mmCIF file of C-alpha atoms in Angstrom:
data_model
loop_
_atom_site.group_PDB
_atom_site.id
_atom_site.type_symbol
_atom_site.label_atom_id
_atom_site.label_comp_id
_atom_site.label_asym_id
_atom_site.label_seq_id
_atom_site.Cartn_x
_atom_site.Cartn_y
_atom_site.Cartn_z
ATOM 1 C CA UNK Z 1 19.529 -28.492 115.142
ATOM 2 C CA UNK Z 2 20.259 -29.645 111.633
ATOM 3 C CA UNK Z 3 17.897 -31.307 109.379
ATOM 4 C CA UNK Z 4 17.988 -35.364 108.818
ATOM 5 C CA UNK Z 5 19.653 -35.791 105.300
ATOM 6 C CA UNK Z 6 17.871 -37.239 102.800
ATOM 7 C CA UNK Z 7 19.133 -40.320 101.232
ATOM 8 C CA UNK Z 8 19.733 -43.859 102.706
ATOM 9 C CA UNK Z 9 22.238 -43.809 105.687
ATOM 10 C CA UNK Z 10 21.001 -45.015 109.312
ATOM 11 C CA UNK Z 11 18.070 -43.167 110.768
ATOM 12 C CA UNK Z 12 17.715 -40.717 107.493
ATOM 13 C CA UNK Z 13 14.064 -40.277 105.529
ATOM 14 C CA UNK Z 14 13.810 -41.339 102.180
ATOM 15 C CA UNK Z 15 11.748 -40.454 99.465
ATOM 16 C CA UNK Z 16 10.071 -44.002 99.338
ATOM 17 C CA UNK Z 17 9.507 -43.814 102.942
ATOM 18 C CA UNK Z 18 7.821 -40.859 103.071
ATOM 19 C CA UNK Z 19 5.929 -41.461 99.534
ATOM 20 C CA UNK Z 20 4.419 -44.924 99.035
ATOM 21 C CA UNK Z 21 4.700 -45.935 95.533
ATOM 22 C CA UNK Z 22 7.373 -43.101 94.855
ATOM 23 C CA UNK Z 23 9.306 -45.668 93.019
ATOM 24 C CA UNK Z 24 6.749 -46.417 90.484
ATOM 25 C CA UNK Z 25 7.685 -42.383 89.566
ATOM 26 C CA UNK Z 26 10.502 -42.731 87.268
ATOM 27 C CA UNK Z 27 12.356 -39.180 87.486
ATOM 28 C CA UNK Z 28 10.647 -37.088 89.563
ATOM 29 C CA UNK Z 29 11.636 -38.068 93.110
ATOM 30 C CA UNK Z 30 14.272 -34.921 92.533
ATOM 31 C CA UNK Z 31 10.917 -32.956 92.507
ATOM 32 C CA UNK Z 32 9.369 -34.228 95.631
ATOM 33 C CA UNK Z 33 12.821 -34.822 97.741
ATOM 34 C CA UNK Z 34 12.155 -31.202 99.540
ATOM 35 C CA UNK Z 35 8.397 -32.006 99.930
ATOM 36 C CA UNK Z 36 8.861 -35.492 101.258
ATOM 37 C CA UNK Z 37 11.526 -34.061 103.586
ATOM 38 C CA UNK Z 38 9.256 -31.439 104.887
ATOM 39 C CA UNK Z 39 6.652 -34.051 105.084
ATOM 40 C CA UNK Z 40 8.455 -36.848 107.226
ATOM 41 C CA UNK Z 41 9.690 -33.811 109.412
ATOM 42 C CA UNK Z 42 5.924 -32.590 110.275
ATOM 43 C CA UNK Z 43 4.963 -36.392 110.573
ATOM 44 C CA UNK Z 44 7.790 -37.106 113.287
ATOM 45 C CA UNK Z 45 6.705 -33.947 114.968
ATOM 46 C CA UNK Z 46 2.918 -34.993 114.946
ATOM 47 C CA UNK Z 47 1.502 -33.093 112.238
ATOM 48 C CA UNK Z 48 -1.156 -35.432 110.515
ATOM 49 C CA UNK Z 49 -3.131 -33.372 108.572
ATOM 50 C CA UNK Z 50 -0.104 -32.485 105.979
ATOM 51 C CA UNK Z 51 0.451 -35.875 105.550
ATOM 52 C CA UNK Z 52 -3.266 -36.605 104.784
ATOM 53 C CA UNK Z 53 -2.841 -33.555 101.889
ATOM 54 C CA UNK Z 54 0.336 -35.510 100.712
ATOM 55 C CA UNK Z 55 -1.871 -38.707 100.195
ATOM 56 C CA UNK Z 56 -4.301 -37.224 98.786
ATOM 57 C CA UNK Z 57 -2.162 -35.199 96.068
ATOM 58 C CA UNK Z 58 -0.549 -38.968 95.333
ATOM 59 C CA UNK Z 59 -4.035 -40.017 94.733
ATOM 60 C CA UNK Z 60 -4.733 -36.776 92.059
ATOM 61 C CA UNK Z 61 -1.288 -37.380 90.204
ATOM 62 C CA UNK Z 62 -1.799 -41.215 89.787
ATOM 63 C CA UNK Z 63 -5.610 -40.224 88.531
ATOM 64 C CA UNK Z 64 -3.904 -37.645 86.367
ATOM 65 C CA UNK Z 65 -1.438 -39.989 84.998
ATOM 66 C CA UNK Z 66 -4.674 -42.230 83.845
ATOM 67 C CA UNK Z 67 -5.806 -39.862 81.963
ATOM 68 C CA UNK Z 68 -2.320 -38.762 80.438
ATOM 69 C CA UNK Z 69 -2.090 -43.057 79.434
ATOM 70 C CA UNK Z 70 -5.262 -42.745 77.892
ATOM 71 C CA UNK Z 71 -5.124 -40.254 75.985
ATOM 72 C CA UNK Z 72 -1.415 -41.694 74.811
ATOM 73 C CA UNK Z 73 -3.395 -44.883 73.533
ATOM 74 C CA UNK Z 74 -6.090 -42.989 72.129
ATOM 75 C CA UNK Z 75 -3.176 -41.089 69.980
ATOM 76 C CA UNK Z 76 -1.507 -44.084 69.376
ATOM 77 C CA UNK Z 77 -4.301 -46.003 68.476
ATOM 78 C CA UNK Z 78 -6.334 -42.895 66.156
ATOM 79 C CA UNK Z 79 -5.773 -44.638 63.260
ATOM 80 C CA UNK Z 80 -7.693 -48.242 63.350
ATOM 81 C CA UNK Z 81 -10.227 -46.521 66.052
ATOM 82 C CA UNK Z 82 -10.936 -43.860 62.963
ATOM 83 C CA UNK Z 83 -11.251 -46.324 60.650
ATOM 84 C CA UNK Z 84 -13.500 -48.651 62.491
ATOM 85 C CA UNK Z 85 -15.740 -46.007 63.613
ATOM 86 C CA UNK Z 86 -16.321 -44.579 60.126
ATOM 87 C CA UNK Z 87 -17.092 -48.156 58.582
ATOM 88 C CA UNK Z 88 -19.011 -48.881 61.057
ATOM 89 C CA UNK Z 89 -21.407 -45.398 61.024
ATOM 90 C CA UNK Z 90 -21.366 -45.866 57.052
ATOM 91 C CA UNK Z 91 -22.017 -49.654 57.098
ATOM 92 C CA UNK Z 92 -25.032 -48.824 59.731
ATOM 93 C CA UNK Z 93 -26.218 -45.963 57.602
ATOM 94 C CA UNK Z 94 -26.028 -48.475 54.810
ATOM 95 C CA UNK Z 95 -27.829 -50.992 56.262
ATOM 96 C CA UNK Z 96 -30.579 -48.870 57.746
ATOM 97 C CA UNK Z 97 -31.486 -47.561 54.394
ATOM 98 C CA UNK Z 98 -31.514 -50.346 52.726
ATOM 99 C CA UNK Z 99 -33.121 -53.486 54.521
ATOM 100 C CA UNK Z 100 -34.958 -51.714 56.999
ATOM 101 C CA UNK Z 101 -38.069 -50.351 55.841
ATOM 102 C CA UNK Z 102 -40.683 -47.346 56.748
ATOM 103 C CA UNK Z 103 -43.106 -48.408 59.262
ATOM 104 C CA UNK Z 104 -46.204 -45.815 59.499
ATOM 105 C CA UNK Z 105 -48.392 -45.831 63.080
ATOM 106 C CA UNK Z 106 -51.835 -44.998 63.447
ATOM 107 C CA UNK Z 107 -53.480 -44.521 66.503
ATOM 108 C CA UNK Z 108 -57.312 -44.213 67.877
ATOM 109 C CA UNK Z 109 -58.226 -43.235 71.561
ATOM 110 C CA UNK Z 110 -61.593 -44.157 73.444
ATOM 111 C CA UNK Z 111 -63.191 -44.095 77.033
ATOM 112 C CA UNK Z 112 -65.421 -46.835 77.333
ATOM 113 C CA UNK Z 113 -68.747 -46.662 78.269
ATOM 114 C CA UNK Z 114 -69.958 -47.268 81.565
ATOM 115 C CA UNK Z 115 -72.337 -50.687 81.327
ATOM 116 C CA UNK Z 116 -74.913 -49.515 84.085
ATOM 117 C CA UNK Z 117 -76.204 -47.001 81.351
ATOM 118 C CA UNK Z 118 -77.579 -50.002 78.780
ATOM 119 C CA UNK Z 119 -79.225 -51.481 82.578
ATOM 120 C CA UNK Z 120 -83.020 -52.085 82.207
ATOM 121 C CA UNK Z 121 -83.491 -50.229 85.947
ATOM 122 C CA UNK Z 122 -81.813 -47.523 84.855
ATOM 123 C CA UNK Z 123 -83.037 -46.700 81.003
ATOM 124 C CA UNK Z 124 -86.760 -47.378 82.589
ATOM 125 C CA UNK Z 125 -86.393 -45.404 85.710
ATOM 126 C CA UNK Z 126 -89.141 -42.988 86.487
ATOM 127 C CA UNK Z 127 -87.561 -40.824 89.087
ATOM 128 C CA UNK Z 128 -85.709 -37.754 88.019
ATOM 129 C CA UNK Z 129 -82.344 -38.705 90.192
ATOM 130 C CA UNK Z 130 -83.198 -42.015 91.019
ATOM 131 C CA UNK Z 131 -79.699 -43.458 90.267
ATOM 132 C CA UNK Z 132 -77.014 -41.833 90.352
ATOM 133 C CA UNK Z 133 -74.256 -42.674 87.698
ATOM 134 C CA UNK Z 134 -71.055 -41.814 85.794
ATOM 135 C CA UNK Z 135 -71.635 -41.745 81.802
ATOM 136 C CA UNK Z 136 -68.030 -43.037 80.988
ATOM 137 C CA UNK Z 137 -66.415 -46.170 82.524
ATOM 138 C CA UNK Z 138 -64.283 -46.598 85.138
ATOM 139 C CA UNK Z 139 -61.011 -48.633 85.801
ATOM 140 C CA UNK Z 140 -62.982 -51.610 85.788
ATOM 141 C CA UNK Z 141 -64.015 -50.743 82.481
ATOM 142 C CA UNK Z 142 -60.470 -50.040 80.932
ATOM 143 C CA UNK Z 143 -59.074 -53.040 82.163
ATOM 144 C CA UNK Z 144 -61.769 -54.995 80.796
ATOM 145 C CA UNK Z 145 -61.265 -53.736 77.471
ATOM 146 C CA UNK Z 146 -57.349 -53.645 77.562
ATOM 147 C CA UNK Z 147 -57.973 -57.744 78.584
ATOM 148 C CA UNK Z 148 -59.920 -57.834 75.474
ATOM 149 C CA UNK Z 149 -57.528 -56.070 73.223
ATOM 150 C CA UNK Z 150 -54.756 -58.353 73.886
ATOM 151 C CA UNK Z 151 -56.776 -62.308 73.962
ATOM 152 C CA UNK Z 152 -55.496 -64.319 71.262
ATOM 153 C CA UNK Z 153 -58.914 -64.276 69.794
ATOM 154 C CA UNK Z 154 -58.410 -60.392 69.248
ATOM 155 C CA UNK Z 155 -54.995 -61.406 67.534
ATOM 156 C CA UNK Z 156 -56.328 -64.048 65.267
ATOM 157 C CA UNK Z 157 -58.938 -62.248 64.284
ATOM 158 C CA UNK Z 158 -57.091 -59.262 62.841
ATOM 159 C CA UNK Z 159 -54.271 -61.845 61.530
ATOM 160 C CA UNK Z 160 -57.107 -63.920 59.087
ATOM 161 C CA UNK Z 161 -59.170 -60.615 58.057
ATOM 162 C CA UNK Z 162 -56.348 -58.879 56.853
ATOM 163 C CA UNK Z 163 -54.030 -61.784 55.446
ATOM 164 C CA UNK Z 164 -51.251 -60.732 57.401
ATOM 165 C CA UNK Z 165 -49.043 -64.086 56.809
ATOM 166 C CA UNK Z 166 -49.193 -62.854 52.937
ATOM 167 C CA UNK Z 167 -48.724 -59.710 53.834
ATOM 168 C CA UNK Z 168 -45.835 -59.588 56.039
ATOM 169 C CA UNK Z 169 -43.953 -62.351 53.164
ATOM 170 C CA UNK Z 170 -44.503 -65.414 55.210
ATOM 171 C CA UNK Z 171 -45.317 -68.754 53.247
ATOM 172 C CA UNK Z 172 -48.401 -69.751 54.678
ATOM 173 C CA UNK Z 173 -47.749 -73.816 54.181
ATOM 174 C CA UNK Z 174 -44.504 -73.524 56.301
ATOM 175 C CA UNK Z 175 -45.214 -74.754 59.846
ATOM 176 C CA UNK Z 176 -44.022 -72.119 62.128
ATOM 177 C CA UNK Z 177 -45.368 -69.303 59.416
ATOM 178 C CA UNK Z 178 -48.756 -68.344 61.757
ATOM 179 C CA UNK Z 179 -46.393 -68.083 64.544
ATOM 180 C CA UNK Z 180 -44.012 -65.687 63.097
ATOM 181 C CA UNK Z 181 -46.783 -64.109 61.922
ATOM 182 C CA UNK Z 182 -48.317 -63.135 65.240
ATOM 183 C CA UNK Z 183 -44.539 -62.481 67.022
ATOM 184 C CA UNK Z 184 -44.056 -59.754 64.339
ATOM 185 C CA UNK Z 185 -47.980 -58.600 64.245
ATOM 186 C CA UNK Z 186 -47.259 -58.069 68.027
ATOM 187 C CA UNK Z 187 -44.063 -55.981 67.809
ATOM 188 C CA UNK Z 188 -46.172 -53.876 66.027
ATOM 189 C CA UNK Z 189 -49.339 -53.510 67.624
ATOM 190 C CA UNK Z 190 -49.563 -51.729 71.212
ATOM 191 C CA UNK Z 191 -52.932 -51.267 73.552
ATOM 192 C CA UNK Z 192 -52.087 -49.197 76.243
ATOM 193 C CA UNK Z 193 -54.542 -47.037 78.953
ATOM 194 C CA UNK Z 194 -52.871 -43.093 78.617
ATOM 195 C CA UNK Z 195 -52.740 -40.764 81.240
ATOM 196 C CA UNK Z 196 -55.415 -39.289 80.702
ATOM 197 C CA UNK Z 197 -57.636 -42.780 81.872
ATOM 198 C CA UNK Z 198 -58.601 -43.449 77.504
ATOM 199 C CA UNK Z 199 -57.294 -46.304 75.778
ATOM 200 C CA UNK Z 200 -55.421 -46.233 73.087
ATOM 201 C CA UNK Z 201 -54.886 -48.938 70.272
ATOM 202 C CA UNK Z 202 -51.964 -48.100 67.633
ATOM 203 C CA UNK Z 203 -50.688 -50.146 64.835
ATOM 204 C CA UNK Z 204 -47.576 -49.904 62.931
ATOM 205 C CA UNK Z 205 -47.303 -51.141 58.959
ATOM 206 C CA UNK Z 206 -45.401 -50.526 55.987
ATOM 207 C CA UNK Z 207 -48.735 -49.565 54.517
ATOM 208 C CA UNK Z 208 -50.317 -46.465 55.616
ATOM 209 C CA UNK Z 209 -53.798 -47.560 55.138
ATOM 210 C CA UNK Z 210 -54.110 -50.345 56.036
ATOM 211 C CA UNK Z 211 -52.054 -49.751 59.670
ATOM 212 C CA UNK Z 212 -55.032 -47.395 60.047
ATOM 213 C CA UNK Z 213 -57.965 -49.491 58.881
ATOM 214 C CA UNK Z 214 -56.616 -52.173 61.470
ATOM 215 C CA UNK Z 215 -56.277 -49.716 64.274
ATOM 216 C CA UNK Z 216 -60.508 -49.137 63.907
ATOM 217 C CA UNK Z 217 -61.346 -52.207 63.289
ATOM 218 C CA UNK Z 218 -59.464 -53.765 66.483
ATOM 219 C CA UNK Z 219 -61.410 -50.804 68.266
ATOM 220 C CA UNK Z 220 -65.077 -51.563 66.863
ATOM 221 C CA UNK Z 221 -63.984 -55.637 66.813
ATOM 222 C CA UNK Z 222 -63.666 -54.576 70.903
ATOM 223 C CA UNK Z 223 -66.723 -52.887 70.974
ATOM 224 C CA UNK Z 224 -68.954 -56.108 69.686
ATOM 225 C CA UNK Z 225 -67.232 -58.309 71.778
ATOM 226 C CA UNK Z 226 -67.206 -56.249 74.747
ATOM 227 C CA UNK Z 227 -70.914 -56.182 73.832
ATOM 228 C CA UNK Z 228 -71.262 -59.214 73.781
ATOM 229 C CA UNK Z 229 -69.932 -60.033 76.939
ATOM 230 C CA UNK Z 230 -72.564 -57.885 78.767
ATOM 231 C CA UNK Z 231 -75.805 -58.498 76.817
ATOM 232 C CA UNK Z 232 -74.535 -62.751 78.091
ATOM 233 C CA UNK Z 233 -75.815 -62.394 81.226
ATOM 234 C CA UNK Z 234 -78.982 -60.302 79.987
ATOM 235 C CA UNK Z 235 -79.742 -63.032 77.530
ATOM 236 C CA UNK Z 236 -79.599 -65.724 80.188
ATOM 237 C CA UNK Z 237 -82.147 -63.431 82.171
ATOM 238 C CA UNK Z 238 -84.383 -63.601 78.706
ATOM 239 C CA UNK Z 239 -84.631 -66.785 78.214
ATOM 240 C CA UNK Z 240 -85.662 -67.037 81.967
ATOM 241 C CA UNK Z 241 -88.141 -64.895 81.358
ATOM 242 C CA UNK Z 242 -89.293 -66.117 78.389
ATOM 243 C CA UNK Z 243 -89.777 -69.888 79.922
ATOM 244 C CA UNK Z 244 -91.347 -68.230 82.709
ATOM 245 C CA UNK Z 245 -93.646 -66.400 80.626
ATOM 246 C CA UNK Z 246 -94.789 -69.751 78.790
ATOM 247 C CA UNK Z 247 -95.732 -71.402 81.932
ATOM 248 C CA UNK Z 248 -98.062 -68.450 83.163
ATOM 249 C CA UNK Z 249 -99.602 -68.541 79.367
ATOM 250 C CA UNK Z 250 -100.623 -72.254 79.588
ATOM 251 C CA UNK Z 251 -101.941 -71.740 83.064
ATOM 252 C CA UNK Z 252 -104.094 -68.945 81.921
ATOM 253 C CA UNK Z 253 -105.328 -71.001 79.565
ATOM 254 C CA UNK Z 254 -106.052 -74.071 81.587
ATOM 255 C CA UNK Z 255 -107.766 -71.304 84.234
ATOM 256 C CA UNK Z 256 -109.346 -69.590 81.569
ATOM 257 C CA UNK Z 257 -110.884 -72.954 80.413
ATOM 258 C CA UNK Z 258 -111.859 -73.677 83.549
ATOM 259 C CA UNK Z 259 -113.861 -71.144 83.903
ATOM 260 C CA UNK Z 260 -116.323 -71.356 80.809
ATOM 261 C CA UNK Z 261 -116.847 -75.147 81.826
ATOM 262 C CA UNK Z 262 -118.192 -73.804 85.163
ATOM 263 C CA UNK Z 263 -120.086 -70.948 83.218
ATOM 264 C CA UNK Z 264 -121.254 -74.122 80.668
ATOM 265 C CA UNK Z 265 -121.776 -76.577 83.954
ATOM 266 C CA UNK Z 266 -123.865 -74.016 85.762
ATOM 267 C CA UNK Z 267 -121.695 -73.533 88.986
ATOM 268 C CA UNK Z 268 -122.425 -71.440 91.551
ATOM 269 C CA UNK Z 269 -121.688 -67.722 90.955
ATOM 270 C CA UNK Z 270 -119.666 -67.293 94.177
ATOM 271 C CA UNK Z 271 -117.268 -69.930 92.447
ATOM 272 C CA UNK Z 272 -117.214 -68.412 89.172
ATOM 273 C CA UNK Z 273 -116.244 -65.214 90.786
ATOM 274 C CA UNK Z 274 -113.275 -66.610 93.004
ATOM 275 C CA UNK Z 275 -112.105 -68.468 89.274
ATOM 276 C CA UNK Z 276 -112.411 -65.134 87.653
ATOM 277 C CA UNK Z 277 -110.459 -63.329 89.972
ATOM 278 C CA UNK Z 278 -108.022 -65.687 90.149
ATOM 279 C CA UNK Z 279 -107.521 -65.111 86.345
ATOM 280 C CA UNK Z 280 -107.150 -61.641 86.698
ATOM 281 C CA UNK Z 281 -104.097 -61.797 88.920
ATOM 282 C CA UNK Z 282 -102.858 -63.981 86.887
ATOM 283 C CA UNK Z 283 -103.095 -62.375 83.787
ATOM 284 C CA UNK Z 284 -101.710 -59.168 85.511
ATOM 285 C CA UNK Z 285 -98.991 -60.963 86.611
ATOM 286 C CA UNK Z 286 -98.370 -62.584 83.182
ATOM 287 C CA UNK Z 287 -98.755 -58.963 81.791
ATOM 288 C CA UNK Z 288 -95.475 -57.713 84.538
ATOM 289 C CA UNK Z 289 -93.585 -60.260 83.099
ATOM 290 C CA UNK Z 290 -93.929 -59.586 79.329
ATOM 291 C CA UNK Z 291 -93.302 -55.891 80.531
ATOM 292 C CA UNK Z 292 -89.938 -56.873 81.978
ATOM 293 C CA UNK Z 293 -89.352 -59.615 79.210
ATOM 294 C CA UNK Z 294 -89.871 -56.392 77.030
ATOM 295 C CA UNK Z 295 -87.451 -54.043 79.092
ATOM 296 C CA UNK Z 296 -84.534 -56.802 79.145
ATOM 297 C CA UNK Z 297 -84.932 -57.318 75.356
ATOM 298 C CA UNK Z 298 -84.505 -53.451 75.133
ATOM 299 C CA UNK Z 299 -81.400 -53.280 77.382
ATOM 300 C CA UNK Z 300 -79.463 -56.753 75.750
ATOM 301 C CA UNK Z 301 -80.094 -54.689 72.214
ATOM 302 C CA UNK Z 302 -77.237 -54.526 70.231
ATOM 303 C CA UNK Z 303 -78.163 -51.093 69.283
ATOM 304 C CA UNK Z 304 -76.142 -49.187 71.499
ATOM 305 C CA UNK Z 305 -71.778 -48.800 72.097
ATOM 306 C CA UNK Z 306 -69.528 -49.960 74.674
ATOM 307 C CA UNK Z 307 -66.928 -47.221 73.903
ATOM 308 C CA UNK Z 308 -66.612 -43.268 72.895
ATOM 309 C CA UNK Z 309 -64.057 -42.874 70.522
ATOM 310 C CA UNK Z 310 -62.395 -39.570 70.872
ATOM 311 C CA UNK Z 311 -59.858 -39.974 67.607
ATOM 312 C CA UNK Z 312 -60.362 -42.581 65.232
ATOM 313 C CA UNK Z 313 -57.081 -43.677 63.537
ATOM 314 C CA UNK Z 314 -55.934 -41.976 60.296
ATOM 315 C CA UNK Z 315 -53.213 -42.640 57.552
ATOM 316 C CA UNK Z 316 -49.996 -40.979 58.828
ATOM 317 C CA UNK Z 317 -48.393 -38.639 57.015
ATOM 318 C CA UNK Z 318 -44.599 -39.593 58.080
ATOM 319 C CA UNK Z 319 -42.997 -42.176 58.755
ATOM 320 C CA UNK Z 320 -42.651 -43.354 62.524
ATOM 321 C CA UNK Z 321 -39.640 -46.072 62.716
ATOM 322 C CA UNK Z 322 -36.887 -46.645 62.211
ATOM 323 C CA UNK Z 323 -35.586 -43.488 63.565
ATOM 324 C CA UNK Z 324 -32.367 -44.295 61.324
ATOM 325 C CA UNK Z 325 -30.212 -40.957 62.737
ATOM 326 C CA UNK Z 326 -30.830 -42.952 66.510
ATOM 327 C CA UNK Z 327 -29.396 -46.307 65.017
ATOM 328 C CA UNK Z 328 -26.234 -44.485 63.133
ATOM 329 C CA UNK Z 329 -25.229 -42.262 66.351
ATOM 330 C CA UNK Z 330 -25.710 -45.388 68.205
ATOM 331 C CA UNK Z 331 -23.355 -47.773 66.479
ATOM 332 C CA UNK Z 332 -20.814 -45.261 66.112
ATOM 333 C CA UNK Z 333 -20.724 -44.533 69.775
ATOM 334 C CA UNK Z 334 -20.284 -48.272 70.312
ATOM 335 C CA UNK Z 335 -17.853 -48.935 67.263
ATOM 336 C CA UNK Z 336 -15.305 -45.817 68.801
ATOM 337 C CA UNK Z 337 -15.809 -47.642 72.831
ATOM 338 C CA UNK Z 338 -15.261 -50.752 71.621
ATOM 339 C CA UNK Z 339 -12.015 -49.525 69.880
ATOM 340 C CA UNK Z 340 -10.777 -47.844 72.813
ATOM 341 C CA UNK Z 341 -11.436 -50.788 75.142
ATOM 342 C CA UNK Z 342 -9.814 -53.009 72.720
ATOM 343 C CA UNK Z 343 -6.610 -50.400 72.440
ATOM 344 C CA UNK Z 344 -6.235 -50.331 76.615
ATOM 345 C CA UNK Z 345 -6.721 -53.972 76.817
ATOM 346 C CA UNK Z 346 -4.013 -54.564 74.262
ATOM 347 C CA UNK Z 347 -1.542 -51.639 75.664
ATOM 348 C CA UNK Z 348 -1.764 -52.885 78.920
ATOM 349 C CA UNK Z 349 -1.520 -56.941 78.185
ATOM 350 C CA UNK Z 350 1.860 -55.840 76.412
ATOM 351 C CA UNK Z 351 3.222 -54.332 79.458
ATOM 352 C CA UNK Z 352 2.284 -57.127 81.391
ATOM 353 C CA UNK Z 353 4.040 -59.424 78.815
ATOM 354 C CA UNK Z 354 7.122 -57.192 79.195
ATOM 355 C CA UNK Z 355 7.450 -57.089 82.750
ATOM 356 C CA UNK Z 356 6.672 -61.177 82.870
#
């Protein structure tokens, strides 16, 4: 039985038939005529699965004919995408040299202390064992100080001591001048809790020294104040105390002047007894109560840290940012996809033009 022709009499298989989109293939239907044939042949007779390999070997040419139009533009286009991408590496390299300047970063790391340590129960307990606790903080504790490290009070603080709306060029009589100030003091200042559970406080500044002398004093400004915040509720207990304590004082006075008026007044011994004892528990109890007056003074003493710094910040000995080879690679990577964007865009608006 012969074969169906190919070509486009009554009943016979074409190339377009058997090839969707074989007309967008200018000159090579010749190629695929004996393919096709075979194709539409296997497909009348029920074979699927060659037709399936027939689609997907369309799908491979038209992705191979992509990439043979792109690299035509690319070729076409060298030139300007060349040119664009070396001004814009050199102008980058340039600019990066020139107007942006070394910053230096300096770094200290602490744990901080755990605040049950400075407790009166615990630095006056008797008992070998008594209490059981951990000498460094816990997450509590970090978070606490991270809170501290990033108030506004912290901020200001560091801001005024060390001039920085001078410092970083700022006219201080302009009205948004503090406010640039602290964006830029910001962007350069980082407290962060590290893997390792520490926190660490770094500072980044043109000058060496003086990114480092910020970096400890932020971390002993959050020591006092982190003091401070625990010795507040001590001092509240103190003054309790201490009003407490005055009361018991004037009532062993008023007792104790009872009693030599009854001595004086010639009472009756049983009575002078009962007022003596009396005294004597009261004094004892006044006595307890200077004790622990004495024991809360002790643990609200300033005399003691809320932190254990494990690396105190020093001048660095390179610089840290920009990391100018980063920015350069960068912008030429973007310059040359921009370029190449911009040639297909422009290629293929032309053809639309054309066929319009």
């Amino acid at each position: 039985m012969a074969e169906p022709a190919l070509g486009h009499s009554d009943g016979a298989l074409s190339v377009a038939g058997c090839l969707p989109g074989a007309a967008a293939w200018p000159g090579k239907a010749s190629r695929l005529e004996t393919f096709a044939a075979r194709s539409c042949r296997a497909r009348h007779l029920g074979s699927f699965s060659t037709f399936a390999r027939l689609k997907k070997i369309i799908r491979m040419t038209r992705k191979h004919n992509d990439l043979v139009e792109l690299v035509r533009i690319l070729l076409k286009w060298r030139k300007p995408i060349i040119i664009v991408t070396v001004i814009a590496a050199i102008g980058t390299a340039a600019f990066s040299w020139f107007f942006m300047p070394d910053y230096f970063k300096s770094s200290v790391n602490f744990y901080p202390s755990n605040p049950i340590m400075t407790d009166r129960q615990v630095l006056y307990s008797t008992t070998v064992g008594e209490i059981e606790i951990d000498y460094f903080g816990g997450t509590a504790d970090v978070d606490r100080i991270l809170t501290l490290a990033h108030t506004s009070r912290m901020k200001d603080y560091i801001i005024n001591k060390y001039h920085l709306t001078e410092h970083y060029g700022y006219d201080s009589t302009k009205t948004l001048a503090r406010y640039k100030t602290k964006k830029k003091f910001e962007k350069n200042y980082k407290a962060v809790e590290t893997e390792f559970g520490a926190v660490e406080i770094t500072v980044w500044d043109k000058d060496k020294q003086l990114a480092s002398d910020m970096a400890n004093h932020i971390a002993l400004t959050i020591d006092n104040q982190n003091k401070d915040m625990i010795t507040r509720d001590k001092n509240v207990v103190i003054q309790t105390f201490k009003q407490d304590i005055a009361k018991k004082e004037a009532a062993n006075d008023s007792l104790a002047n009872v009693i030599e008026q009854a001595k004086a007044s010639g009472q009756r011994a049983e009575r002078i007894m009962q007022l003596e004892t009396q005294f004597e528990t009261s004094l004892t109890d006044l006595n307890n109560s200077r004790k622990l007056l004495e024991q809360y003074q002790t643990s609200a003493s300033n005399n003691f840290s809320t932190i254990h710094v494990t690396e105190e910040a020093f001048p660095a000995i390179r610089k840290d940012k920009p990391v100018r080879s980063l920015i350069v690679i960068g912008a030429t990577i973007g310059a040359f996809l921009f370029m190449l964007i911009l040639a297909v865009v422009t290629e293929n608006y032309r053809k639309i033009r054309e066929e319009l």
